[in-house]
CSV table of C-alpha atoms in Angstrom, one decimal:
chain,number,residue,atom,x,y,z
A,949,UNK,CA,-2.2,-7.8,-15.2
A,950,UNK,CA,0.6,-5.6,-16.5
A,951,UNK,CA,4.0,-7.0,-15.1
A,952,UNK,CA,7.7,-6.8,-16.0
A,953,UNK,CA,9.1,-10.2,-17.3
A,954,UNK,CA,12.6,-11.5,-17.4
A,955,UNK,CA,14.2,-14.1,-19.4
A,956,UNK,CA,15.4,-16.7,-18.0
A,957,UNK,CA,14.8,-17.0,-14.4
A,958,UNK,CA,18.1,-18.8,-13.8
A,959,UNK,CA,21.4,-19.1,-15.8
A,960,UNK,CA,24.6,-21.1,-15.0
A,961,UNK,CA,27.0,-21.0,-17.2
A,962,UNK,CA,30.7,-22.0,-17.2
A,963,UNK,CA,33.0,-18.9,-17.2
A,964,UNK,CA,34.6,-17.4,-20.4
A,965,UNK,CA,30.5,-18.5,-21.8
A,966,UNK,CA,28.5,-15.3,-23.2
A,967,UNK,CA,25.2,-14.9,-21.0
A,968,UNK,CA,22.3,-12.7,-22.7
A,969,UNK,CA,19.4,-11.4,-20.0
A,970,UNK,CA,16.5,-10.0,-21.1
A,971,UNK,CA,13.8,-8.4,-20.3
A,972,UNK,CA,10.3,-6.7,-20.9
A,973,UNK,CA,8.9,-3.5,-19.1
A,974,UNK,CA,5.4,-2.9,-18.9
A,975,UNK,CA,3.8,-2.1,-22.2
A,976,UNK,CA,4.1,1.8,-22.3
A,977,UNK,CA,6.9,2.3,-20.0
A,978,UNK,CA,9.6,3.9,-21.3
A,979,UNK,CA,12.1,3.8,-18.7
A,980,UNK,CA,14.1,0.5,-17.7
A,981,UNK,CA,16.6,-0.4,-15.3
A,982,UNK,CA,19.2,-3.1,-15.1
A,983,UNK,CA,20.4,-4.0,-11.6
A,984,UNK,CA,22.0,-6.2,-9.5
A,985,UNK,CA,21.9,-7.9,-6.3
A,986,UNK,CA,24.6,-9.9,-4.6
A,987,UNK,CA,25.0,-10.3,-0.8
A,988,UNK,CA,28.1,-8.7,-0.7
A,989,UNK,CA,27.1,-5.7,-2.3
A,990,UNK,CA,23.4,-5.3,-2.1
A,991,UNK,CA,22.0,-3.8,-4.6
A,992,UNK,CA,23.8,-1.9,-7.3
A,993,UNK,CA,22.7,0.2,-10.4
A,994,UNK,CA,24.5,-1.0,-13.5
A,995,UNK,CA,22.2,1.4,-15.9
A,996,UNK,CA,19.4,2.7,-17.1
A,997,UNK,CA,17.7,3.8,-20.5
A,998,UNK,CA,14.9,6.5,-21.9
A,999,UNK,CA,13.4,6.3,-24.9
A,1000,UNK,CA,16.0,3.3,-25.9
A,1001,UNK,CA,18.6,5.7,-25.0
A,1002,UNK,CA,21.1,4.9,-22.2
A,1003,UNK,CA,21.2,7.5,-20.1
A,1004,UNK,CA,23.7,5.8,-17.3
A,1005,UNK,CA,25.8,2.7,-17.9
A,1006,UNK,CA,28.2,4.1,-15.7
A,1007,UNK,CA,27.8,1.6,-12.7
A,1008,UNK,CA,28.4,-1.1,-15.3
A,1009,UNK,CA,31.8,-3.0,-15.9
A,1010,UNK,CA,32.6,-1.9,-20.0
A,1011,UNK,CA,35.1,-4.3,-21.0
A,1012,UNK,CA,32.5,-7.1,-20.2
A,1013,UNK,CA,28.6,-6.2,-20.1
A,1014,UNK,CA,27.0,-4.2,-22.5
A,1015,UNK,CA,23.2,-3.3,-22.2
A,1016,UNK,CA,21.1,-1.9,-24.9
A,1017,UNK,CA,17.3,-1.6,-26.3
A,1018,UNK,CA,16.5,-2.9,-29.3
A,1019,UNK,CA,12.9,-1.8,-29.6
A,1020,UNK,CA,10.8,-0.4,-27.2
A,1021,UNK,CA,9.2,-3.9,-25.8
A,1022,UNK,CA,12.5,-5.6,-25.2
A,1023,UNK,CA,15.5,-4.8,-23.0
A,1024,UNK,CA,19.0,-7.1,-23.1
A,1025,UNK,CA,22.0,-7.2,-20.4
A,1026,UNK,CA,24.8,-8.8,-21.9
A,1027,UNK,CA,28.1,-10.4,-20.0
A,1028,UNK,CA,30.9,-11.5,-22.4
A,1029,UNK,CA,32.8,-13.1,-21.1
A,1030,UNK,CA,31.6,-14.4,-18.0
A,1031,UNK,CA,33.6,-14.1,-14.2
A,1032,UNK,CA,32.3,-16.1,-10.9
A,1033,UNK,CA,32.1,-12.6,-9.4
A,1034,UNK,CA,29.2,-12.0,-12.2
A,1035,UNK,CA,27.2,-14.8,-10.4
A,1036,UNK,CA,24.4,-11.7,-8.9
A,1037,UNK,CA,20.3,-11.9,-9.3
A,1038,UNK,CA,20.2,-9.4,-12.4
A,1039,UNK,CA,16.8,-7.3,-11.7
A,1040,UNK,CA,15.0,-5.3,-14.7
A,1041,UNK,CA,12.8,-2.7,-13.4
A,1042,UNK,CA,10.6,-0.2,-15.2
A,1043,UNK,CA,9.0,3.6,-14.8
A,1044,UNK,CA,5.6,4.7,-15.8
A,1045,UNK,CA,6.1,8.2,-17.9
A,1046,UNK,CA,9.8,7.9,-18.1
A,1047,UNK,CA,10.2,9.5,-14.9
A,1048,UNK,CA,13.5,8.4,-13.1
A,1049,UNK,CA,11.0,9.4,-9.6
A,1050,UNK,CA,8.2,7.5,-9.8
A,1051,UNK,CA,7.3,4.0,-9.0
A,1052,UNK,CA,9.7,1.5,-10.7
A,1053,UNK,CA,8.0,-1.8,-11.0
A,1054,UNK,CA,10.5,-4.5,-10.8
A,1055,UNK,CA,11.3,-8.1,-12.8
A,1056,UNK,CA,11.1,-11.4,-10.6
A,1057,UNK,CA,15.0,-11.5,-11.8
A,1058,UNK,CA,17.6,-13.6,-13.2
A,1059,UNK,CA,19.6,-15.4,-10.6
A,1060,UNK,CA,23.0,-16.3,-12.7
A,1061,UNK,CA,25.6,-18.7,-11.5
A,1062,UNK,CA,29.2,-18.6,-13.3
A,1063,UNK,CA,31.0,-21.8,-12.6
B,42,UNK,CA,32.0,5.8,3.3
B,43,UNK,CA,28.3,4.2,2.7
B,44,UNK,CA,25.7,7.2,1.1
B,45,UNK,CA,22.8,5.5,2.7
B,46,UNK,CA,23.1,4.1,5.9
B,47,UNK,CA,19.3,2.0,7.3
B,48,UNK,CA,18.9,0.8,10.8
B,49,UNK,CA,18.0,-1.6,12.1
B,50,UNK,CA,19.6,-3.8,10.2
B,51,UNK,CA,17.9,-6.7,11.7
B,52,UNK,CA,14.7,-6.6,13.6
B,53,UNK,CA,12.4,-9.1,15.8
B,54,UNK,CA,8.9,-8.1,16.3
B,55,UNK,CA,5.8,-9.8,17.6
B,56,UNK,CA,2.6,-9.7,15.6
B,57,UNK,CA,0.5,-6.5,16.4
B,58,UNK,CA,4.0,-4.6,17.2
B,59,UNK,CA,4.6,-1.1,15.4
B,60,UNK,CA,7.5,-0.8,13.3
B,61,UNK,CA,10.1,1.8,12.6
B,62,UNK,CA,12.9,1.5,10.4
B,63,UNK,CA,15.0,4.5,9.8
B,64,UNK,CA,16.9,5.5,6.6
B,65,UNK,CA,20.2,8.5,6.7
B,66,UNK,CA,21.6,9.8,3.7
B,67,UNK,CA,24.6,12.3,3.0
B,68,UNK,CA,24.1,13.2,-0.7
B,69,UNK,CA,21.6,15.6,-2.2
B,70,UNK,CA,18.7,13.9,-3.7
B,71,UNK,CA,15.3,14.4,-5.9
B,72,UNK,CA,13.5,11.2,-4.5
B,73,UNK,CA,14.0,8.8,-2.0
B,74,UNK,CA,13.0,5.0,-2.4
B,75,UNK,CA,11.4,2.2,-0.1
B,76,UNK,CA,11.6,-1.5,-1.5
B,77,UNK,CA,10.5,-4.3,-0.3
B,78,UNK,CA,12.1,-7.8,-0.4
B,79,UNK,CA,9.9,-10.8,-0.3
B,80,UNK,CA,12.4,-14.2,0.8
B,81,UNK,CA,11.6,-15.7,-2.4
B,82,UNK,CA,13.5,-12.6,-3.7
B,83,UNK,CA,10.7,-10.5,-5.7
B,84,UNK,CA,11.0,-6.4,-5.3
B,85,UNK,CA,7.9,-4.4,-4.8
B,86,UNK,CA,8.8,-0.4,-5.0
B,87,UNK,CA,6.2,0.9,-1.6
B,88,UNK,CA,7.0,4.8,-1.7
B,89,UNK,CA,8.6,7.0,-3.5
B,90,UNK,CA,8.8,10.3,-1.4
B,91,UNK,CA,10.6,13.7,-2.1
B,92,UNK,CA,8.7,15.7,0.6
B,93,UNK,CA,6.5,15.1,3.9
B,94,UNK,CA,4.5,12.1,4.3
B,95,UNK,CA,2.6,9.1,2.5
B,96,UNK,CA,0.7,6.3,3.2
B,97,UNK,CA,-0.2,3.4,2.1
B,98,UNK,CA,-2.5,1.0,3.9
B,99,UNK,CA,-0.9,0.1,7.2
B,100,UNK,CA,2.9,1.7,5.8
B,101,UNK,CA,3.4,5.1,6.4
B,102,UNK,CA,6.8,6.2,4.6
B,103,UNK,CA,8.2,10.2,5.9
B,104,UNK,CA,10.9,12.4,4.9
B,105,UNK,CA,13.3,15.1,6.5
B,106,UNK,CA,14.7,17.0,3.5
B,107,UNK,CA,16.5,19.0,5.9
B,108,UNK,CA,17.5,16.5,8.3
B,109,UNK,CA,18.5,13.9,5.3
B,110,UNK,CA,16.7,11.1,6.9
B,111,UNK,CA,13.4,9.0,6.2
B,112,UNK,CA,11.5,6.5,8.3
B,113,UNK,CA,9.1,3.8,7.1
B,114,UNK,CA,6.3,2.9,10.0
B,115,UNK,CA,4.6,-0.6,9.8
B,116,UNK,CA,1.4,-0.2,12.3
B,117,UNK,CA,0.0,-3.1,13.5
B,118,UNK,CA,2.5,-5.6,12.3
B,119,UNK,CA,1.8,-9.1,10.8
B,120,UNK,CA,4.0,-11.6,9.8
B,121,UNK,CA,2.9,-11.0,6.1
B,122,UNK,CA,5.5,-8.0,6.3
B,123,UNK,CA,8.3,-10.1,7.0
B,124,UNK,CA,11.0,-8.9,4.6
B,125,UNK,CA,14.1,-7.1,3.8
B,126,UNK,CA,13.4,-3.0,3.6
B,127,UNK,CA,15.8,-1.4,1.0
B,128,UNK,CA,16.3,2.3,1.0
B,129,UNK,CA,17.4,4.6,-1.8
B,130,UNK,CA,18.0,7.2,-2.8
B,131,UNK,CA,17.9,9.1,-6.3
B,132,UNK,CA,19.6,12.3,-7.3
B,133,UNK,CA,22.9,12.6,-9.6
B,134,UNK,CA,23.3,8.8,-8.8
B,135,UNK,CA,21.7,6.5,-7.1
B,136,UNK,CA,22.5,4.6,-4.2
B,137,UNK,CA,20.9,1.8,-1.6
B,138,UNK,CA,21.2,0.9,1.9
B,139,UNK,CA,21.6,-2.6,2.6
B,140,UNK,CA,18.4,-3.4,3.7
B,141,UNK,CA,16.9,-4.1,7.3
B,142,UNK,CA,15.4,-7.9,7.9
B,143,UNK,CA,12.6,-7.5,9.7
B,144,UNK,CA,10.9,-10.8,11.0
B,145,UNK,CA,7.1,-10.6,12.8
B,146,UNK,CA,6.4,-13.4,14.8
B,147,UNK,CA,2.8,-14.5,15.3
C-alpha cells in the first residue's frame, strides 16, 4: 500500500556533524511537509513545498537547515551544522492534489539525537 | 499567547465511555486539523474540517466557524484509541495545540 517513507528512522550524531533526512511522499503527491516534534514545543512546521517549489520555509532556522526537492519522488531536510536543541522526531508528511487542506499522510519519522 | 489552545490536556476514561475533546483557536483559518498520535510515535491525519460535521467510524470531528472552536467525539471508547489528539489549524500559517493524552482503560 501507498505510504510515505523516511530515511533513516534514527540519527545520532555528534554536534558540528552535517545530518541529511529524507524522505518519499506518496507516488503522485505533490505536496510535502517537513516537521518537527519535540516535547517542549510540540509540533512545529519548518516548511512546505508544491510542485518542488518551497512555498514556506519560514518556520525553519536559515543559517542551519535547508530543505529542498530534488525531483518529484524525493524530499531532503538538511542540518549543517548540527545543535543538541536539533535533537526533535523530524516528520515528512504529504497531500493528495497539492492541496495544503486535505489529508496529509504522514512519515513514521526520523528521531535525531545531537550529542 | 498559544493560537490553539486543546483541552483536556490529559484524560482517563473507562472502556465504553464517550469522549470529547475540545479544540479553541484565535486566528482565521481555511481548515482545521485532527491528528492522531499512536505511543510508538506514528501520525494518522483523522479529519480535515472547514465547516459542520464529519464522521468517521466511531470519531465524529465538528466545527464552529463562528465560535472558533472544534470538538472531536470518540463514542464508545476502547483502549485501541489511546493516544495523543493534536489539533491544528491551517490558514496564513499553521499552528498546533499540544495535544490531549487520552488513556481508555478496559
Amino acid at each position: 500500500d501507498a505510504r510515505v517513507t523516511q530515511t533513516p528512522r534514527h540519527k545520532v550524531t555528534e554536534m558540528g556533524q552535517e545530518v541529511t533526512m529524507r524522505c518519499q511522499p506518496i507516488l503522485g503527491h505533490n505536496t510535502v511537509f517537513w516537521y518537527r516534534q519535540t516535547m517542549m514545543q510540540g509540533l512545529e512546521l519548518l516548511a512546505y513545498f508544491r510542485n518542488r517549489a518551497p512555498l514556506d520555509d519560514s518556520g525553519m532556522p536559515k543559517d542551519r537547515f535547508s530543505a529542498e526537492m530534488p525531483d518529484a519522488t524525493l524530499a531532503t531536510l538538511k542540518i549543517q551544522p548540527s545543535e543538541p536543541r536539533d535533537s526533535a522526531v523530524y516528520f515528512c508528511a504529504s497531500v493528495l492534489r497539492g492541496s495544503a487542506y486535505n489529508e496529509q499522510f504522514f512519515g513514521p519519522g526520523t528521531r535525531l539525537t545531537v550529542l | 499567547k498559544n493560537e490553539v489552545e486543546q483541552s483536556p490536556q490529559n484524560l482517563t476514561a473507562q472502556e465504553g465511555e464517550f469522549i470529547t475533546i475540545n479544540c479553541s483557536y484565535s486566528v482565521g483559518i481555511s481548515a482545521l486539523h485532527w491528528l492522531q498520535q499512536h505511543p510508538g510515535g506514528g501520525i494518522v491525519s483523522l479529519f480535515m474540517l472547514s465547516s459542520g460535521k464529519k464522521k468517521h467510524g466511531r470519531l465524529i470531528a465538528t466545527i464552529n466557524i463562528q465560535e472558533k472552536h472544534s470538538s472531536l467525539h470518540i463514542t464508545a471508547s476502547h483502549p485501541r484509541d489511546s493516544a495523543v489528539y493534536i489539533c491544528a489549524v491551517t490558514g496564513n500559517q499553521f499552528y498546533f495545540g499540544t495535544g490531549t493524552s487520552l488513556t481508555v482503560i478496559p
